[in-house]
GROMACS .gro file of C-alpha atoms in nm:
model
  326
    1UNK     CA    1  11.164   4.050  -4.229
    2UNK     CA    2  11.108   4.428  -4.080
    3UNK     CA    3  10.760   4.446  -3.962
    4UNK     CA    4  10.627   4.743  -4.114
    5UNK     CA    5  10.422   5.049  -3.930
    6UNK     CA    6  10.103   5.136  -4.023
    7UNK     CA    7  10.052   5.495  -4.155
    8UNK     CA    8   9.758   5.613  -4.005
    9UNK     CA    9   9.439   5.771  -4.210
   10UNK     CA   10   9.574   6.066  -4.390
   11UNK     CA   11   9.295   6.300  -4.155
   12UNK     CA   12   9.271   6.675  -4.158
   13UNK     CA   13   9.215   6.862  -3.860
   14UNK     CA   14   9.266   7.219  -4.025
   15UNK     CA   15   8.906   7.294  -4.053
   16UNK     CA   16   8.834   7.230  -3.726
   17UNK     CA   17   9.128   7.479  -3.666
   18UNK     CA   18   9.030   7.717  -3.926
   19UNK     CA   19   8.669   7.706  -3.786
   20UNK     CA   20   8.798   7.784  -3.383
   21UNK     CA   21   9.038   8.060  -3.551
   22UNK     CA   22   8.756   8.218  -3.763
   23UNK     CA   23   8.460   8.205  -3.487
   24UNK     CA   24   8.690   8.335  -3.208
   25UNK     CA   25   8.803   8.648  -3.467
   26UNK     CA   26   8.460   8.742  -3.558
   27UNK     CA   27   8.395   8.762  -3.210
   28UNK     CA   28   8.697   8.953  -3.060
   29UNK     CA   29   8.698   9.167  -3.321
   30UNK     CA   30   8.341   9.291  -3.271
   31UNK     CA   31   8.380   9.310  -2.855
   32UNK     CA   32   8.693   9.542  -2.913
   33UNK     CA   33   8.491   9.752  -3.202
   34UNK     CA   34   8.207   9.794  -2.953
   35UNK     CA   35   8.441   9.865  -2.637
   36UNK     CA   36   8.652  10.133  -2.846
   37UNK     CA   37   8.321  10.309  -2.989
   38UNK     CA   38   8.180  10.302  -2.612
   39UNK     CA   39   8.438  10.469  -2.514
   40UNK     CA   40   8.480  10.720  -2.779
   41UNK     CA   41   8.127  10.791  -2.851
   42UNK     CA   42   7.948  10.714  -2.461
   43UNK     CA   43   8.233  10.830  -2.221
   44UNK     CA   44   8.422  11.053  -2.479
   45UNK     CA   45   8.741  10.879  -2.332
   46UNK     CA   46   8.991  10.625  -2.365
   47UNK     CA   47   9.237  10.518  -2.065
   48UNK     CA   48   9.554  10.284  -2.063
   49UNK     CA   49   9.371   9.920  -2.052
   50UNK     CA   50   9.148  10.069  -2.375
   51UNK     CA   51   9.471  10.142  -2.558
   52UNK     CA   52   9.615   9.811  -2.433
   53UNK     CA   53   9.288   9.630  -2.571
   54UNK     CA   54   9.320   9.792  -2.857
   55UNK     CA   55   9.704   9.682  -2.914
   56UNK     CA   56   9.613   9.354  -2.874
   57UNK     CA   57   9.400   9.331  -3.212
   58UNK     CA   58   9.723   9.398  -3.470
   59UNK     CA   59   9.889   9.132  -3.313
   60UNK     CA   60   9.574   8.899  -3.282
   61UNK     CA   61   9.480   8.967  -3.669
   62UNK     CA   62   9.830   8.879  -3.797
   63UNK     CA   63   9.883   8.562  -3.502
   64UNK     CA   64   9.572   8.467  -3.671
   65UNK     CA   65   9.700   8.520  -4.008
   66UNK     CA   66  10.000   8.342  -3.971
   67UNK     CA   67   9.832   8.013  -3.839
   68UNK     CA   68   9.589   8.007  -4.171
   69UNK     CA   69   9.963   8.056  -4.429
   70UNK     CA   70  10.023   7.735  -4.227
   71UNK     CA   71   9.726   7.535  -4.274
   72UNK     CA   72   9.803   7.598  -4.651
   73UNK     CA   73  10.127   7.368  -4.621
   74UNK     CA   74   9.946   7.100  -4.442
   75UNK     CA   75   9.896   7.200  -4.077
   76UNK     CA   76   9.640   6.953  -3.917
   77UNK     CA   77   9.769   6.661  -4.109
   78UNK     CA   78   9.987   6.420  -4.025
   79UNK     CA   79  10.390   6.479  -4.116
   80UNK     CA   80  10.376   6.130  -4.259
   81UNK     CA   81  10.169   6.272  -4.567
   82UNK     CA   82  10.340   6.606  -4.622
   83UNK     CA   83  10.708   6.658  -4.794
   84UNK     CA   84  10.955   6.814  -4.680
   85UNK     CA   85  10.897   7.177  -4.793
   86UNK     CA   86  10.536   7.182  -4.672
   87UNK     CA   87  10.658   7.034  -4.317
   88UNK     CA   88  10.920   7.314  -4.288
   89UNK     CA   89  10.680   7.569  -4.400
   90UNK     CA   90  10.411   7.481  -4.200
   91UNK     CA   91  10.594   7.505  -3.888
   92UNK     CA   92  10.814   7.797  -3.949
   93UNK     CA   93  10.447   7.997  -4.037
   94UNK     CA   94  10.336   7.828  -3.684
   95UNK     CA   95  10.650   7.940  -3.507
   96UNK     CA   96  10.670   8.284  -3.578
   97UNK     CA   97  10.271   8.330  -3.509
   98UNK     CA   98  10.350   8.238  -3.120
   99UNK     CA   99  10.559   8.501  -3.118
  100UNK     CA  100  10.237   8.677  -3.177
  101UNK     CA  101  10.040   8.487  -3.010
  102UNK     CA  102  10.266   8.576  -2.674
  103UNK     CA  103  10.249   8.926  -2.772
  104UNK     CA  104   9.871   8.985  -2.812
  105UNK     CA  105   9.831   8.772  -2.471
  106UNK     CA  106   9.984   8.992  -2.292
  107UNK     CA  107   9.809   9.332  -2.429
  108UNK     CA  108   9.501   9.154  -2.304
  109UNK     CA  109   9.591   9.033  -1.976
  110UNK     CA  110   9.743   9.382  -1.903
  111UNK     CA  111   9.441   9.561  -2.018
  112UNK     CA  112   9.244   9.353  -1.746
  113UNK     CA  113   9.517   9.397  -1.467
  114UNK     CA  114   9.459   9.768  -1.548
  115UNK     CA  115   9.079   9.781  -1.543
  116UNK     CA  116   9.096   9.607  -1.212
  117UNK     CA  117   9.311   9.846  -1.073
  118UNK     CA  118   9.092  10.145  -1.195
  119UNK     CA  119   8.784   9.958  -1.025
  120UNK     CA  120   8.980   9.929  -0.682
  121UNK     CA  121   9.130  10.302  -0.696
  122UNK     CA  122   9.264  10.436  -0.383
  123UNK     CA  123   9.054  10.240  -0.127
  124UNK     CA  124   9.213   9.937  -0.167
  125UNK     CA  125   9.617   9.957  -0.155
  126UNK     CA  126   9.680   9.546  -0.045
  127UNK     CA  127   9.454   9.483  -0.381
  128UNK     CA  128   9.646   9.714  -0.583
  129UNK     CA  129   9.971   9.615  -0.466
  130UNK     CA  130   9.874   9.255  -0.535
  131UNK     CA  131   9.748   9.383  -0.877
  132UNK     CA  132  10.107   9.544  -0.936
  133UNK     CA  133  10.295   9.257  -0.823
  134UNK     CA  134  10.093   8.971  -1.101
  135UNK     CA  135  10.136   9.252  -1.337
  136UNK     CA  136  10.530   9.252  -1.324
  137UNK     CA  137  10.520   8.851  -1.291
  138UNK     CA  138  10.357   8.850  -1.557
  139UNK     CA  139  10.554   9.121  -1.746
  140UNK     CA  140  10.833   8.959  -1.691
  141UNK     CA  141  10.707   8.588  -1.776
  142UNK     CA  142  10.568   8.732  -2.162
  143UNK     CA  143  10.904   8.885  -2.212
  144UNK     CA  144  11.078   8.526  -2.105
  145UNK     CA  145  10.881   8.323  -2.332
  146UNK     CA  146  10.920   8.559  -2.589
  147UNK     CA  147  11.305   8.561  -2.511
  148UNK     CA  148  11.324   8.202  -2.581
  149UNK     CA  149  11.053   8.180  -2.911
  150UNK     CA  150  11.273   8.411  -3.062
  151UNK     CA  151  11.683   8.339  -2.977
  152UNK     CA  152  11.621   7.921  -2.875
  153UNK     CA  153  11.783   7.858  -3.248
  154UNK     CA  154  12.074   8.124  -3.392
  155UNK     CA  155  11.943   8.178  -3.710
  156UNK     CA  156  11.573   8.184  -3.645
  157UNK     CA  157  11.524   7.976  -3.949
  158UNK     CA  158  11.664   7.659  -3.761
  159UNK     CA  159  11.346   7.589  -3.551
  160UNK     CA  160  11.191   7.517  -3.885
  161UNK     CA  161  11.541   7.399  -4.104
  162UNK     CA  162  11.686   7.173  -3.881
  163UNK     CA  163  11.955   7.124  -4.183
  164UNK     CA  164  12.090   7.492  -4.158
  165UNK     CA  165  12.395   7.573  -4.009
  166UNK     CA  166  12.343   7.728  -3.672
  167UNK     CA  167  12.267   7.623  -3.295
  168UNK     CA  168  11.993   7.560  -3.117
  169UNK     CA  169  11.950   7.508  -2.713
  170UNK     CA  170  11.798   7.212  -2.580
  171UNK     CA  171  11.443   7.172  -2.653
  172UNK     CA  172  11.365   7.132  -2.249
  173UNK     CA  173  11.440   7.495  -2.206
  174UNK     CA  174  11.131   7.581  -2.456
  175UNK     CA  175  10.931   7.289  -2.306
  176UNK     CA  176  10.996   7.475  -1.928
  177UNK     CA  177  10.978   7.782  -2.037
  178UNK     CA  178  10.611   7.697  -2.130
  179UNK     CA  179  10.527   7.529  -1.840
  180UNK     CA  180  10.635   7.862  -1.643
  181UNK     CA  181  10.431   8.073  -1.838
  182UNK     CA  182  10.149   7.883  -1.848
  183UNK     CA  183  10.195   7.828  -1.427
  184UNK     CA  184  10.216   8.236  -1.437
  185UNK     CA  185   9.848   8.298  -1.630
  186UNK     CA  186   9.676   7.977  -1.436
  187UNK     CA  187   9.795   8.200  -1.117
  188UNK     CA  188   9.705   8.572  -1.250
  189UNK     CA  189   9.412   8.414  -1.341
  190UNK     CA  190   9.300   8.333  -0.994
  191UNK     CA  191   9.409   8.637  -0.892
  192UNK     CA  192   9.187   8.858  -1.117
  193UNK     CA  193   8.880   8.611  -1.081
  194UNK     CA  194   8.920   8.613  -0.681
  195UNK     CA  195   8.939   9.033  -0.681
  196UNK     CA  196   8.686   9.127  -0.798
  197UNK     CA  197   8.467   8.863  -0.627
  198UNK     CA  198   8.622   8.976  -0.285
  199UNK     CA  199   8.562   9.329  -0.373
  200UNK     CA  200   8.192   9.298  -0.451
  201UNK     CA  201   8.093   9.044  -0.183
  202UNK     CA  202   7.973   9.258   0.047
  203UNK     CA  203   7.860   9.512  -0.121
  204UNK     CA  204   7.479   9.596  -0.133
  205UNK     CA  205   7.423   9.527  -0.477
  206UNK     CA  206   7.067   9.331  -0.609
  207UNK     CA  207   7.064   8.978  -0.601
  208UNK     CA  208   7.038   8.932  -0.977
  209UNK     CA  209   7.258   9.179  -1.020
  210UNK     CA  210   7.550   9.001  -0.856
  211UNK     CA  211   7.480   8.679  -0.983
  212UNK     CA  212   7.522   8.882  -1.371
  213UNK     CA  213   7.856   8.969  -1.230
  214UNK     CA  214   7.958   8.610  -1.108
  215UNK     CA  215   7.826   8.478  -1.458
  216UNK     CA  216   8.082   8.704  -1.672
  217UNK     CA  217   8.363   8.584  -1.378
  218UNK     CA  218   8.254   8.238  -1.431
  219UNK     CA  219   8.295   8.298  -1.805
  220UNK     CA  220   8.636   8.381  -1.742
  221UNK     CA  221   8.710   8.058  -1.557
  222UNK     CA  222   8.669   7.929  -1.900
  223UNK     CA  223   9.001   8.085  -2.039
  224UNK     CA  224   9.139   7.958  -1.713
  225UNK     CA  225   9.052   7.615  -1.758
  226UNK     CA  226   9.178   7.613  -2.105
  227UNK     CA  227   9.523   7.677  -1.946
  228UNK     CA  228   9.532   7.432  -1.708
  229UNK     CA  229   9.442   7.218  -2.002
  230UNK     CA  230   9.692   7.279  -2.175
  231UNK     CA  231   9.983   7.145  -1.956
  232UNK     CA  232   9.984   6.785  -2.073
  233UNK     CA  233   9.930   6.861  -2.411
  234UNK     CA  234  10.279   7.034  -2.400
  235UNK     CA  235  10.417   6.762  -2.281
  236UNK     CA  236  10.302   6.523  -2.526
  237UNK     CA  237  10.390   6.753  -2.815
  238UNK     CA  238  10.711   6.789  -2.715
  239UNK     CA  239  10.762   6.437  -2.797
  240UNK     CA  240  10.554   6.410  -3.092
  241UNK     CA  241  10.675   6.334  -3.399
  242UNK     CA  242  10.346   6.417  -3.559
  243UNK     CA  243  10.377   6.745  -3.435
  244UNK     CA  244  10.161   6.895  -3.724
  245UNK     CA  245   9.859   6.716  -3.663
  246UNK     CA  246   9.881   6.676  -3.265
  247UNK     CA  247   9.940   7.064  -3.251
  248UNK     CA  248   9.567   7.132  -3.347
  249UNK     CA  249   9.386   7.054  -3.033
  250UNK     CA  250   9.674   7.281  -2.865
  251UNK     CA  251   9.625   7.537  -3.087
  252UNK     CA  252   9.222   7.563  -3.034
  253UNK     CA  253   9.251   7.582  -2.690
  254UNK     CA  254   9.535   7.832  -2.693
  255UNK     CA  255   9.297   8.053  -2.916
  256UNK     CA  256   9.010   8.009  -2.670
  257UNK     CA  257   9.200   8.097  -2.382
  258UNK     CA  258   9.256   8.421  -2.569
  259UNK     CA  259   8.954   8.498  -2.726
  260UNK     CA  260   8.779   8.433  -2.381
  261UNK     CA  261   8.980   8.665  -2.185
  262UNK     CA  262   8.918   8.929  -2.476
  263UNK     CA  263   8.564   8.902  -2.436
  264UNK     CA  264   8.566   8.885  -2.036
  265UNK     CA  265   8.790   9.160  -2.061
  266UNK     CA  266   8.569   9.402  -2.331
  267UNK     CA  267   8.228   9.357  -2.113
  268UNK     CA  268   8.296   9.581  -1.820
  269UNK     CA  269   8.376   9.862  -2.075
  270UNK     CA  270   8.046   9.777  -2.233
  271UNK     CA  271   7.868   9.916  -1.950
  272UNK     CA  272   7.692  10.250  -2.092
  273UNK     CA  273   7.597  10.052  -2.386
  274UNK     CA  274   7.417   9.810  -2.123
  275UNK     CA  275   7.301  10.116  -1.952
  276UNK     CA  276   7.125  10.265  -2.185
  277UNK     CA  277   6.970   9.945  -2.344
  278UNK     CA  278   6.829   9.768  -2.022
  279UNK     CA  279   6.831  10.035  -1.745
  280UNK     CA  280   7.047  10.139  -1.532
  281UNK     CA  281   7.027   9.824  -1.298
  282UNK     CA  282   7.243   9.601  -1.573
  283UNK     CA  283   7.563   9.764  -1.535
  284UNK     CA  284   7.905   9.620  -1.433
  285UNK     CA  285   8.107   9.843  -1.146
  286UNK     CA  286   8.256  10.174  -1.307
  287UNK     CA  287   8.586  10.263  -1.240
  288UNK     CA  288   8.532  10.618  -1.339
  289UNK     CA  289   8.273  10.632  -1.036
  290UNK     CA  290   8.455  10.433  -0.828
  291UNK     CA  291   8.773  10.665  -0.885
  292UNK     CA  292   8.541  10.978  -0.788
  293UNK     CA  293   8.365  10.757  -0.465
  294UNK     CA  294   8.716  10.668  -0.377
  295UNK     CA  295   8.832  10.993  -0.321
  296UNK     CA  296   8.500  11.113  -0.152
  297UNK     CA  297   8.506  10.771   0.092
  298UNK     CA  298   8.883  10.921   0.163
  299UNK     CA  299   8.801  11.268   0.265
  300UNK     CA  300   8.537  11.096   0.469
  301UNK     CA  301   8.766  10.893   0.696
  302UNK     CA  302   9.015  11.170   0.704
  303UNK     CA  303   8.693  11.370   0.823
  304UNK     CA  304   8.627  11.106   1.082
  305UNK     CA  305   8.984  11.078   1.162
  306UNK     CA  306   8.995  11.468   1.252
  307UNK     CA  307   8.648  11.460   1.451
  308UNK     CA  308   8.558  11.718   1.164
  309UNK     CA  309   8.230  11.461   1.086
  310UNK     CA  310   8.015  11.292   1.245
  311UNK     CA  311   7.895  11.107   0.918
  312UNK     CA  312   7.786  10.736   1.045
  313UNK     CA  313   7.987  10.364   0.906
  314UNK     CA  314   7.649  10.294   0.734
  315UNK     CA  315   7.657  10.652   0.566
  316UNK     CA  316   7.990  10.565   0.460
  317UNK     CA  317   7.915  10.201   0.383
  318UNK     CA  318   7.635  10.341   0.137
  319UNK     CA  319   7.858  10.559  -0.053
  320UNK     CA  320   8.083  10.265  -0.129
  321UNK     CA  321   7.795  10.101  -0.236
  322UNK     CA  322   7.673  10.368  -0.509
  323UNK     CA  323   8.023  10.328  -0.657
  324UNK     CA  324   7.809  10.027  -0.865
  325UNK     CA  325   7.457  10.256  -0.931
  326UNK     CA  326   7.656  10.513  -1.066
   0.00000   0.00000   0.00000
């Protein structure tokens, strides 16, 4: 006789997921309410990363959105105990909100690349270029993945209805095309933890100061880590046949890693709100100051270069350094 296998316990893991999703929404969505009334209200302005920030909530509301339509049909339990139009809804709910999901990762990860490159201005052209150069890897990564979310099956409909007509490519080119994407953020990652580290270094900042600054970078190792994370979970879901329960874990961390860099990436705009609540000494480096000091450190060296000045390296050295007291 057939030995027979074991169903496992017919376990939910959507509240856990509904929990992550919820706590993670609450959150970003206050950090981007404050960040856009900072700058509308404190600074009276809004530049390209605040729009891109801002961009990144539609998409984030309806990823978000998406995921809970699925949890109604039975995402976080196991395929065993669902029938067959709950399994096919529940992923085809899930499928479309990565397309989302890719979307609203990229708004935020270019509204940081932009910040950064406010913060370094016209001082720093190697930082910028690098800057530009993860911004178009990225680019074109986000545009990739979606590429594939969207065409891998002709109709759409057969990622989720593997009985309608239509063609889909081999499942390794979605599995790769994940890996690459998720190789792309780990690096841009680095990049835009290491640059602003290298940047502030040597600058003549207080002590508790910079270690406030290194605590909000270290937060941001967190969304990081979550990628690197990730990696062999994508493997083993890709040959999953419980692939509605063993997505869950994937899932969570995929909203961390987002909701983390949404938060990183809100605090530096938070900075007048800091300001004027704990002093002037709690503030993050402002780009709008360090666009002005740029452009009076430039005129300084050109003054140098010319012999018109006689102004001194530590006169020059200081005036960097109010770019982070102003």
């Amino acid at each position: 006789m057939a030995s027979i296998t074991k169903l496992p316990p017919d376990e939910n893991r959507g509240p856990l997921y509904l929990g992550v999703m919820i706590a993670c929404l609450v959150l970003s969505v206050t950090f981007i309410a404050l960040r856009t009334s900072v700058r509308l209200f404190m600074v009276k302005k809004l530049d390209l990363d605040d729009w891109f920030m801002l961009a990144a909530l539609p998409f984030m509301i309806v990823n978000q959105g998406l995921s809970y339509v699925s949890l109604q049909y039975g995402m976080g339990r196991h395929i065993f105990f669902l029938g067959p139009p709950d399994i096919m809804n529940a992923i085809k709910y899930n499928a479309i909100a990565q397309i989302f999901n890719i979307t609203t990762f990229y708004f935020v990860k270019a509204s940081i690349v932009l910040f950064l490159l406010r913060l370094v201005t016209h001082l720093h052209k190697t930082k910028r270029m690098i800057l530009w150069i993860s911004f178009g890897l990225l680019t074109a990564m986000n545009v990739e993945a979606l590429i594939v979310s969207i065409f891998q099956c002709q109709p759409l409909q057969k990622q989720w209805n593997p009985t309608s007509s239509g063609i889909c490519w081999n499942r390794n080119v979605f599995q790769y095309s994940a890996y690459a994407l998720a190789a792309v953020t780990i690096l841009t990652d680095v990049v835009y933890l290491v640059l602003p580290i290298v940047y502030l270094w040597d600058l003549r900042v207080p002590t508790m100061r910079k270690v406030g600054i290194f605590a909000l970078l270290g937060v941001g190792c967190v969304s990081m880590v979550c990628s690197i994370v990730t990696i062999p979970w994508l493997r083993d879901l890709s040959i999953t046949l419980d692939v509605t329960y063993e997505i869950v874990p994937l899932a969570c961390l995929k909203f961390a890693e987002l909701n983390v860099a949404v938060w990183v990436g809100c605090v530096p705009a938070l900075q007048p709100l800091f300001r004027k609540l704990m002093g002037p000494g709690s503030t993050m480096p402002d780009p709008e100051s360090g666009e002005k000091n740029s452009h009076r450190l430039l005129a300084i060296k050109r003054s140098q270069d010319t012999g018109s000045t006689k102004s001194s390296a530590h006169g020059t050295m200081k005036s960097e350094y109010e770019v982070l007291d102003e």
